Short mmCIF file of C-alpha atoms and ligand atoms in Angstrom, two decimals:
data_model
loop_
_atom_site.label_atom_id
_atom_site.label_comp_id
_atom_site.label_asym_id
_atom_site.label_seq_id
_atom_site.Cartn_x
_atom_site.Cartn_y
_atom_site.Cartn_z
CA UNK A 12 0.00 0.00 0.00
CA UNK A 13 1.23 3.78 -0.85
CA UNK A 14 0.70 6.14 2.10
CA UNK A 15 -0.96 9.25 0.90
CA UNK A 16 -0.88 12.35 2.73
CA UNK A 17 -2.68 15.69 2.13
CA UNK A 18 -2.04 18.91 2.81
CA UNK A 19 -5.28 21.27 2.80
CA UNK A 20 -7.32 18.52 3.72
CA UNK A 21 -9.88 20.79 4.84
CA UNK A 22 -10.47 22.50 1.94
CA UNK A 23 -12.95 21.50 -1.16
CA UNK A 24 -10.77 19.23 -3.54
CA UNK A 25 -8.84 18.15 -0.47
CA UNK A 26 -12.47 16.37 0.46
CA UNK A 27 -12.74 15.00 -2.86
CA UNK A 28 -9.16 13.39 -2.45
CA UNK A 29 -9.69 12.28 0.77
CA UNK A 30 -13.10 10.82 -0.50
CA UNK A 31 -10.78 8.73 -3.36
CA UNK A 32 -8.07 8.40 -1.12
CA UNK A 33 -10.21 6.39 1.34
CA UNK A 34 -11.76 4.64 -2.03
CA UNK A 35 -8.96 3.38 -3.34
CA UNK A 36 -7.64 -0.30 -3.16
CA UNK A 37 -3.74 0.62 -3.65
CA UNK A 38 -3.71 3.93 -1.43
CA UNK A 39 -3.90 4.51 2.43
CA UNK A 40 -4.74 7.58 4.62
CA UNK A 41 -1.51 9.52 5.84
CA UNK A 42 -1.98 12.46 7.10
CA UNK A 43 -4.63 15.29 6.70
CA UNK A 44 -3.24 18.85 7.43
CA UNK A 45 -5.66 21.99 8.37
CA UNK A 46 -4.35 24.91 10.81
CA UNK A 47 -7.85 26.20 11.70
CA UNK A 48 -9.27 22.66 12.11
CA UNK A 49 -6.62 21.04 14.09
CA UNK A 50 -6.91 18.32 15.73
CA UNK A 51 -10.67 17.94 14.88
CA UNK A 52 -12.01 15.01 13.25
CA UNK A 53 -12.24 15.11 9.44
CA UNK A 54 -15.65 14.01 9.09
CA UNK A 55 -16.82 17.03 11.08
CA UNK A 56 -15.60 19.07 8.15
CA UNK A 57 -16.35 16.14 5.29
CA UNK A 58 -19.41 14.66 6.66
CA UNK A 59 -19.99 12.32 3.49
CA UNK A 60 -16.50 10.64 5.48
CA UNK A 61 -18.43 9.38 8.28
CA UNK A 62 -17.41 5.53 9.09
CA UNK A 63 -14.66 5.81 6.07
CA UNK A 64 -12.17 7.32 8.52
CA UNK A 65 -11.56 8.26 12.09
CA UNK A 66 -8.80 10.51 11.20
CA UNK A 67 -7.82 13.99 12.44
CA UNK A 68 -6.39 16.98 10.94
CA UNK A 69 -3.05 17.79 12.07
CA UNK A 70 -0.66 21.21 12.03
CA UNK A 71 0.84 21.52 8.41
CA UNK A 72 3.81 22.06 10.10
CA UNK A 73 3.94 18.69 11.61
CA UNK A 74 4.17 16.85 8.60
CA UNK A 75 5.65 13.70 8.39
CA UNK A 76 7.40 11.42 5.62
CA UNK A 77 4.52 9.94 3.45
CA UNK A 78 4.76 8.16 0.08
CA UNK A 79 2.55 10.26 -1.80
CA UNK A 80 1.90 13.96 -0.88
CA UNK A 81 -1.09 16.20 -2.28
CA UNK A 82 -0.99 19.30 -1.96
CA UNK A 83 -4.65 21.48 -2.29
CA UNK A 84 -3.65 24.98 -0.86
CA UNK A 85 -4.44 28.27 -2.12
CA UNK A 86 -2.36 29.58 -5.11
CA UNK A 87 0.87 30.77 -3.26
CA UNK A 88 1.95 27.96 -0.62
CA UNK A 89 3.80 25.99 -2.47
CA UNK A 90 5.63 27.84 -4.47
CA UNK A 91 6.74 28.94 -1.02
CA UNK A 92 7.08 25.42 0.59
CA UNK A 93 7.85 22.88 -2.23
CA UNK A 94 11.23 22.27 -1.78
CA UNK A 95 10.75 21.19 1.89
CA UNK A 96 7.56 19.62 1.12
CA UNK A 97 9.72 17.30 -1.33
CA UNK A 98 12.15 16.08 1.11
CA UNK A 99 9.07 14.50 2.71
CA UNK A 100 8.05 12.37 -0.18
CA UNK A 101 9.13 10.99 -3.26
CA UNK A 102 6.08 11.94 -5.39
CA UNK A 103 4.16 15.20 -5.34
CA UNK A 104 1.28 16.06 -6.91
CA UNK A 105 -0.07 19.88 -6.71
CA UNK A 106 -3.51 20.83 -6.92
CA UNK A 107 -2.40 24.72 -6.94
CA UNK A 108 -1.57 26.97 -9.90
CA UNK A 109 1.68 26.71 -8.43
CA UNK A 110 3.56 25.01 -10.75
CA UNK A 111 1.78 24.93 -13.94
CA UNK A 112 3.30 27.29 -15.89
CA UNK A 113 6.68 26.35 -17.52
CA UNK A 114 7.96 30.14 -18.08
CA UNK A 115 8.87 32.07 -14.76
CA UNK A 116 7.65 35.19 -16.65
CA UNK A 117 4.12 34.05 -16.86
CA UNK A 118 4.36 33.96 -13.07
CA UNK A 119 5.38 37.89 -13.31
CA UNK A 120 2.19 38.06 -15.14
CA UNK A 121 -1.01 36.10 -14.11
CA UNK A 122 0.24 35.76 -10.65
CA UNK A 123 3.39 36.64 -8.29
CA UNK A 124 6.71 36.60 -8.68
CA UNK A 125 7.76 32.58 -8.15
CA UNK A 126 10.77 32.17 -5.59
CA UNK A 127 11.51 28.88 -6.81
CA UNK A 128 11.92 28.86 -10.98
CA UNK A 129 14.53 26.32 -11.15
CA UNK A 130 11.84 23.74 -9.91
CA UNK A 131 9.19 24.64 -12.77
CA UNK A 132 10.80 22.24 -15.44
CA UNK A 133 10.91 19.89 -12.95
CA UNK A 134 7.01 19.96 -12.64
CA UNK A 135 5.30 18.25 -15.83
CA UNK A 136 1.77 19.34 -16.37
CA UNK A 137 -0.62 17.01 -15.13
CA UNK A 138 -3.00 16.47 -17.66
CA UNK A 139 -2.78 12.41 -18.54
CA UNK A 140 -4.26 13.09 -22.21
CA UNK A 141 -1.20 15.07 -22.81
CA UNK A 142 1.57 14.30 -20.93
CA UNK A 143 1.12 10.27 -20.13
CA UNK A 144 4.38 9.43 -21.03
CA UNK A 145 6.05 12.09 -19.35
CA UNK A 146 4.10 12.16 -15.79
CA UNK A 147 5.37 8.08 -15.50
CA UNK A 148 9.15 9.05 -14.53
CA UNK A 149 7.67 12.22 -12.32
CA UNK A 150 8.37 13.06 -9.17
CA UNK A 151 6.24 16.59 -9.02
CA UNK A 152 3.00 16.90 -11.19
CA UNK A 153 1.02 20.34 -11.33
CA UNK A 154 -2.65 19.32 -11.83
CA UNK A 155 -3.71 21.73 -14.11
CA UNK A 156 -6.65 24.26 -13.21
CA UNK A 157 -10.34 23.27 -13.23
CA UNK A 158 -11.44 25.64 -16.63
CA UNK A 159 -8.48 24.91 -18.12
CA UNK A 160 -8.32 21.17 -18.65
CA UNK A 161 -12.17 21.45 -19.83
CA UNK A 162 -10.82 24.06 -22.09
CA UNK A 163 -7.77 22.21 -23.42
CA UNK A 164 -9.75 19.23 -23.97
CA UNK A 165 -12.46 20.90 -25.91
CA UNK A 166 -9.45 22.43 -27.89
CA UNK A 167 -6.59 19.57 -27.99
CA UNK A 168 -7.51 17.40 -31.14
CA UNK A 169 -9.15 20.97 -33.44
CA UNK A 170 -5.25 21.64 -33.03
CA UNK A 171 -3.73 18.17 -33.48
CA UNK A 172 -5.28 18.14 -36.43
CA UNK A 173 -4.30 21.25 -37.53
CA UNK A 174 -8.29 22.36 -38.13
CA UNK A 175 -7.44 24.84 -35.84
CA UNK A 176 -4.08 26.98 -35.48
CA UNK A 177 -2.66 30.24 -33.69
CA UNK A 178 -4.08 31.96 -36.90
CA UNK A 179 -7.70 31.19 -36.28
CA UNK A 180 -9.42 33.87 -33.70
CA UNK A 181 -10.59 31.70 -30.04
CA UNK A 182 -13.60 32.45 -28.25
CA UNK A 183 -13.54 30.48 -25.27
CA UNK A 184 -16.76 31.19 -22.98
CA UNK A 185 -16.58 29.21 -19.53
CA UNK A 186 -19.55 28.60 -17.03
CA UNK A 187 -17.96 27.90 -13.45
CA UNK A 188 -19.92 26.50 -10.44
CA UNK A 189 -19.18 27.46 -6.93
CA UNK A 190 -17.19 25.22 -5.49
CA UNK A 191 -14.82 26.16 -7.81
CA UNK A 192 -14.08 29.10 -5.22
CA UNK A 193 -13.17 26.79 -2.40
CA UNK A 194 -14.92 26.76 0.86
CA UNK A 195 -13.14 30.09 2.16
CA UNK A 196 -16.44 32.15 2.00
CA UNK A 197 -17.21 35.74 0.50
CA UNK A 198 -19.25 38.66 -0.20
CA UNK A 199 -19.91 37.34 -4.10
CA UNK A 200 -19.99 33.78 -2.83
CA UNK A 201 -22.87 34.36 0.15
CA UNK A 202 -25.71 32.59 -1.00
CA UNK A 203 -27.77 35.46 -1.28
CA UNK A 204 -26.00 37.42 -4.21
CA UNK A 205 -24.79 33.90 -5.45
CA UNK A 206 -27.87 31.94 -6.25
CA UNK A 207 -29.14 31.65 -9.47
CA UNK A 208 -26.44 33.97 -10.80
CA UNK A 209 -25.08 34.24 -14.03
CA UNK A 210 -22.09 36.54 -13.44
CA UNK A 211 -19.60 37.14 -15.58
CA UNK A 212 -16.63 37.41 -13.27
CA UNK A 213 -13.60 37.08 -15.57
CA UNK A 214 -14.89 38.83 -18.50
CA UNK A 215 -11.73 39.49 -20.51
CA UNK A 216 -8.93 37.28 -19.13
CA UNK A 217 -8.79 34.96 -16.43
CA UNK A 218 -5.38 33.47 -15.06
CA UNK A 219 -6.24 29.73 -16.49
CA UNK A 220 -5.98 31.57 -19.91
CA UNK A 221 -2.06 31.27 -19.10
CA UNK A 222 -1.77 27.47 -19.00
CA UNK A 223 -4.61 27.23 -21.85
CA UNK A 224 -2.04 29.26 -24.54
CA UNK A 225 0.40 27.29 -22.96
CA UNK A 226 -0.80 24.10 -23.76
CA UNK A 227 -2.77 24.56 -26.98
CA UNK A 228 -0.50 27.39 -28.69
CA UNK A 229 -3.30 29.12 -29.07
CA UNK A 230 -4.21 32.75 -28.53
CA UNK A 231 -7.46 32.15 -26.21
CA UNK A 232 -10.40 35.30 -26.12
CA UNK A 233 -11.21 33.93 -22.92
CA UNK A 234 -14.50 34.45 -20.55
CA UNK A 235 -15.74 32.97 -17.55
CA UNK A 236 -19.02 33.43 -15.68
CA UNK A 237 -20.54 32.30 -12.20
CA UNK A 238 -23.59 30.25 -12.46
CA UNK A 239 -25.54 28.36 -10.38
CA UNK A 240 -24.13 24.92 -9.97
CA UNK A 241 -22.01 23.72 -6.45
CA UNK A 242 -20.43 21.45 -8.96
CA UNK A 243 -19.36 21.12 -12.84
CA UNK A 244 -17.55 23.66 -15.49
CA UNK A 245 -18.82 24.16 -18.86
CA UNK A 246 -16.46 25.25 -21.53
CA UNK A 247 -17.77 26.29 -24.68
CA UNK A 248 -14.84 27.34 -27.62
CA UNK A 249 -15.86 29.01 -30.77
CA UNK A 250 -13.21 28.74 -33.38
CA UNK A 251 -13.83 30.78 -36.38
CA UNK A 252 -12.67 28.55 -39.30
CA UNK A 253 -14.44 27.89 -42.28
CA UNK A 254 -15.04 24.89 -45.10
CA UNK A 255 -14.36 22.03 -42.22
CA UNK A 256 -16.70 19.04 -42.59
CA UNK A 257 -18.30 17.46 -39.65
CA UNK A 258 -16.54 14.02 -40.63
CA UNK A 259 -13.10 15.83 -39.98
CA UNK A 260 -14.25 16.90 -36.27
CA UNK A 261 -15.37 13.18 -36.13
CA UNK A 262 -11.76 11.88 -37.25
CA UNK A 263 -9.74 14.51 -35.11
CA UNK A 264 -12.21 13.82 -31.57
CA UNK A 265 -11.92 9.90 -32.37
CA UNK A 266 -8.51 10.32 -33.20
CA UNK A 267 -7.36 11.80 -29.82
CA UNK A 268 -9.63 10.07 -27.19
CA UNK A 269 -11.07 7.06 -28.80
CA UNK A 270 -8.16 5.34 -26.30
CA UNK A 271 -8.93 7.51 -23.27
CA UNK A 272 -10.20 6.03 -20.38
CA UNK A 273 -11.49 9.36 -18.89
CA UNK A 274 -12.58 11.25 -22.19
CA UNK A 275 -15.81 10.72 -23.72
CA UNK A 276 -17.17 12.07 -26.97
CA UNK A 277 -20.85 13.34 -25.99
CA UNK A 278 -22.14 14.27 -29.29
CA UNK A 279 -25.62 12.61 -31.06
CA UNK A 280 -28.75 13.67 -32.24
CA UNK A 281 -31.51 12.07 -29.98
CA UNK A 282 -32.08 12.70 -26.53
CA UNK A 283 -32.01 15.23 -24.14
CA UNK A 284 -28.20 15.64 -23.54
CA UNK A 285 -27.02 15.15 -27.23
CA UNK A 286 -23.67 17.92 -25.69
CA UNK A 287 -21.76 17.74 -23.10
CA UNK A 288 -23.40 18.53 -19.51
CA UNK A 289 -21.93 19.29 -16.07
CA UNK A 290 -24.37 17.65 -13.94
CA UNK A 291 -24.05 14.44 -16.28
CA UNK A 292 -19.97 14.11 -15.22
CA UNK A 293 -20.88 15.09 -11.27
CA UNK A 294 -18.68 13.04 -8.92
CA UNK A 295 -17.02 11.08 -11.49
CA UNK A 296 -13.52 11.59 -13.69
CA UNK A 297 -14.99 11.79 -16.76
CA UNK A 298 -14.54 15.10 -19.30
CA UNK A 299 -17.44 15.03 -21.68
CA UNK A 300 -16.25 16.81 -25.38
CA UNK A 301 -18.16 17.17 -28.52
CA UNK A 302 -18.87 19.55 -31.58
CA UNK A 303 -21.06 21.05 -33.95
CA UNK A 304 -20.05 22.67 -37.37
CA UNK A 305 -21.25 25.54 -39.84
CA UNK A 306 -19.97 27.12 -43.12
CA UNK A 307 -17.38 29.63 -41.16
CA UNK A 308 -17.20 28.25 -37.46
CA UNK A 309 -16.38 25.47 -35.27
CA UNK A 310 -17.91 24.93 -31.52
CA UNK A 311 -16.13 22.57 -29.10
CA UNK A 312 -18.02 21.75 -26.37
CA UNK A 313 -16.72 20.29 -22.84
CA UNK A 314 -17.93 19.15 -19.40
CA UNK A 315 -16.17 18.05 -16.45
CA UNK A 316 -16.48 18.26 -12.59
CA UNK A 317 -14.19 20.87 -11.45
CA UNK A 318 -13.31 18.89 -8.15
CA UNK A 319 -12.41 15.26 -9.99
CA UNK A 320 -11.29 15.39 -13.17
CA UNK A 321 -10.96 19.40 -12.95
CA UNK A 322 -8.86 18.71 -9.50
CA UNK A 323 -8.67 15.77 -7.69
CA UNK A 324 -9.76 12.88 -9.99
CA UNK A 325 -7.11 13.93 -12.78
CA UNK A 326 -4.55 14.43 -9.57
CA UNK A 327 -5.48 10.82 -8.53
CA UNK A 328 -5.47 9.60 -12.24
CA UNK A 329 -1.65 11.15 -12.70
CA UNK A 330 -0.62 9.55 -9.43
CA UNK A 331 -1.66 6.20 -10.65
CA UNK A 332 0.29 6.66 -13.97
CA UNK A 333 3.44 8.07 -11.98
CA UNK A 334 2.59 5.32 -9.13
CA UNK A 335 2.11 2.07 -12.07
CA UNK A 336 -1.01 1.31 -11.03
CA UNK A 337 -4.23 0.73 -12.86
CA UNK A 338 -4.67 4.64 -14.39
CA UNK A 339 -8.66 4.30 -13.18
CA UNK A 340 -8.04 2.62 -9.44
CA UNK A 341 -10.57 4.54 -7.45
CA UNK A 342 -12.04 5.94 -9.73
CA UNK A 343 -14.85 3.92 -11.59
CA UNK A 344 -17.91 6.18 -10.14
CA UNK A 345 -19.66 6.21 -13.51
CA UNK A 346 -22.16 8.89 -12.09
CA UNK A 347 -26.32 8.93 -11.32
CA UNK A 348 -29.01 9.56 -13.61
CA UNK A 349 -31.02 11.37 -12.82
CA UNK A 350 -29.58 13.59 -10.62
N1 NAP B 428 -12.06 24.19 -6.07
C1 NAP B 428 -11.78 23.70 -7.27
O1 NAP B 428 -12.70 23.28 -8.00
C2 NAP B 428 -10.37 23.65 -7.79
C3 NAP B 428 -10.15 23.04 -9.03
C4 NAP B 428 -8.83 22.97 -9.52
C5 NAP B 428 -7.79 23.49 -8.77
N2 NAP B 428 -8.05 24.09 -7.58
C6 NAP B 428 -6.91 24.61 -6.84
O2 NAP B 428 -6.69 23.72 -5.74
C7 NAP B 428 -6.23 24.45 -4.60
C8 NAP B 428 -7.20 24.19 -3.44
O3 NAP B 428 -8.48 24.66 -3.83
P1 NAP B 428 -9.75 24.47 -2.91
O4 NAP B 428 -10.90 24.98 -3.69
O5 NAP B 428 -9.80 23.09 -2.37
O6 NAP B 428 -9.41 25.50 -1.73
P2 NAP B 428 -10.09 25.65 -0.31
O7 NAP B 428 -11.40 24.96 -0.28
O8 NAP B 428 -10.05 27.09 0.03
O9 NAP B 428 -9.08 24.86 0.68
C9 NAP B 428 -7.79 25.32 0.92
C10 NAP B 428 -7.10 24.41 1.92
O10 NAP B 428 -5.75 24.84 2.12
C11 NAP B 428 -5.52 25.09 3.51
N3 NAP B 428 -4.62 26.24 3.57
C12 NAP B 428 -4.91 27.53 3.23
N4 NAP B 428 -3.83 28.31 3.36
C13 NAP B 428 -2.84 27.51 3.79
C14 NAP B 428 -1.48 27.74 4.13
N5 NAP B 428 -0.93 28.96 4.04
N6 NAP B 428 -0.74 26.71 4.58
C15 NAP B 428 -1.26 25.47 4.68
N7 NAP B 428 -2.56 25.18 4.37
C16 NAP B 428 -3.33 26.20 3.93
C17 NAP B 428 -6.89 25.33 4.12
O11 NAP B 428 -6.95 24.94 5.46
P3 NAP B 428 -6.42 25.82 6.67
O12 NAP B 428 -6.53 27.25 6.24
O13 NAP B 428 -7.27 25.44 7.82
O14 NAP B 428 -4.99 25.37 6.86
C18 NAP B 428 -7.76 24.38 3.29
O15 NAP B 428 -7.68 23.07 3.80
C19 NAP B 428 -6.20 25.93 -5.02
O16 NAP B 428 -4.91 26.28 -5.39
C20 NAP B 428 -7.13 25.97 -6.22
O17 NAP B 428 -6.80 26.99 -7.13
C21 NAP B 428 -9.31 24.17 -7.06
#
């Protein structure tokens, strides 16, 4: 058995890892670090726990040497703490923005200046549609951020198939549920100015737009807005290209996940959810992509659940790969219907 441990255990995805931590047939419970919950049990914060775990969240100061170390703090820590935090275990995986970008500069830019650049090509990208190969020999894997891996998967086989290129203007229009916050609370996220919102928040840019050109090569027009969902992102990328057939989008969606264990194309023309849908992915590690096509534009469409395969789930899933275990262990919740 691996020993996982996680640090911001208290926090929304570090729930949903503890959840598949707990799950999973190869992994074990290490750890669980909070500083304003310590020493209380982690089912009074996770009550969907209870009888899973008697655990207790410790200091993240007291950490011990674990196996496998997640890491689900706010955007910040790590860059801070990594290299300690790797001296306590050989394989890291980082839920934060922390490490996703490859250029120090873009840190200058979307965020704050990183004290540790040196360690950023030492991070690979943790998206397992993209970097399989690569995340089997690592040792620290960023996961990427919840909008952007629906966004890159929407986008990933338009440009590996060269339909779509850093010529082509990118409308990428996200719809972003609340838990996608985190549990810290706010003025915007009180449930009175929250519910049944739909807020544009990030209406020109938004910092995922970084690792989205990053990993596409595109130039991304990128907007996201608040809705009224706890769980689930939406991505929705308009592509303004014109002559492409339908059978190409086919061959280029096929093409790049007809292998994929977690990537499903949701495209047909009977029944109610004939696109991708948030609440259709909830709880499980699935991304949902499909497509339509006119004379002068392509729309991808995407689904996932921001806390698994947006967070946790794809964390889990790269852990696996760098681990060698079976890529889906813990993670075969196919989802409810209806729900
Ligand atoms: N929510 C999502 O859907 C989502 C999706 C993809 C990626 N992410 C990323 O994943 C990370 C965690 O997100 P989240 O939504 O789970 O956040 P969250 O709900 O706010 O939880 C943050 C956790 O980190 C701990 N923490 C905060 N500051 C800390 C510090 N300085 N030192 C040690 N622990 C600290 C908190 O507990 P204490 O303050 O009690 O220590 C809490 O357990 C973020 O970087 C976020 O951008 C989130």
């Amino acid at each position: 058995m691996t020993e996982a441990t996680v640090i911001g255990g208290s926090g929304y995805t570090g729930g949903e890892l503890l959840r598949l931590i707990v799950g999973h047939p190869q992994l074990e419970l290490g750890q669980v670090t909070s500083r304003s919950k310590e020493r209380r049990t982690v089912t009074s914060v996770h009550p969907n726990l209870r009888g899973a775990t008697d655990a207790r969240f410790v200091h993240p100061d007291d950490l011990e040497d674990t196996d496998l170390l997640f890491t689900a703090t706010p955007h910040g820590y790590t860059m801070e703490e990594m290299p300690r935090l790797r001296d306590h275990a050989d394989t890291v995986v980082d839920l934060s923005g922390d490490f996703r970008l490859d250029d120090p500069a873009g840190y200058d830019e979307w965020y704050d200046e990183h004290p540790n650049p040196g360690m950023l090509d030492e991070a690979v990208y943790g998206v397992p549609e993209l970097y399989r190969d690569e995340i089997r020999d690592a040792s620290l894997i960023a996961a990427a951020g919840c909008n952007a891996t629906a966004s890159i998967l929407a986008l990933h086989p338009l440009v590996e198939s060269g339909i779509v290129d850093d010529e082509d203007d990118v409308v990428l229009d996200v719809k972003a549920s609340s838990s996608a916050g985190g549990a810290s609370a706010n003025t915007a996220s009180h449930h009175a100015e929250r519910s049944r919102v739909v807020r544009p928040y990030a209406p020109t840019s938004h910092r995922h737009q970084a690792e989205i050109e990053q990993e596409t090569g595109l130039d991304v027009n990128m907007t996201v807005h608040a809705i009224e969902m706890v769980r689930g992102i939406a991505a929705t990328a308009h592509a303004l290209v014109e002559g492409v057939e339908e059978k190409e989008l086919w061959k280029a969606y096929r093409g790049a996940y007809g292998d994929e264990p977690f990537v499903r194309v949701a495209k047909s023309r009977r029944g109610v959810y004939r696109y991708p849908e948030p609440k259709v992915v909830e709880g499980t590690n699935y991304c949902d992509v499909g497509f339509e096509v006119s004379d002068d534009r392509v729309v991808a469409f995407s689904a996932v659940d921001n806390m698994m395969k947006g967070s946790a789930g794809m964390a889990v899933q790269s852990a696996n790969i760098a681990l060698g275990y079976d890529e889906g262990a813990g993670l075969g919740f196919n989802g409810m219907h209806p729900v």
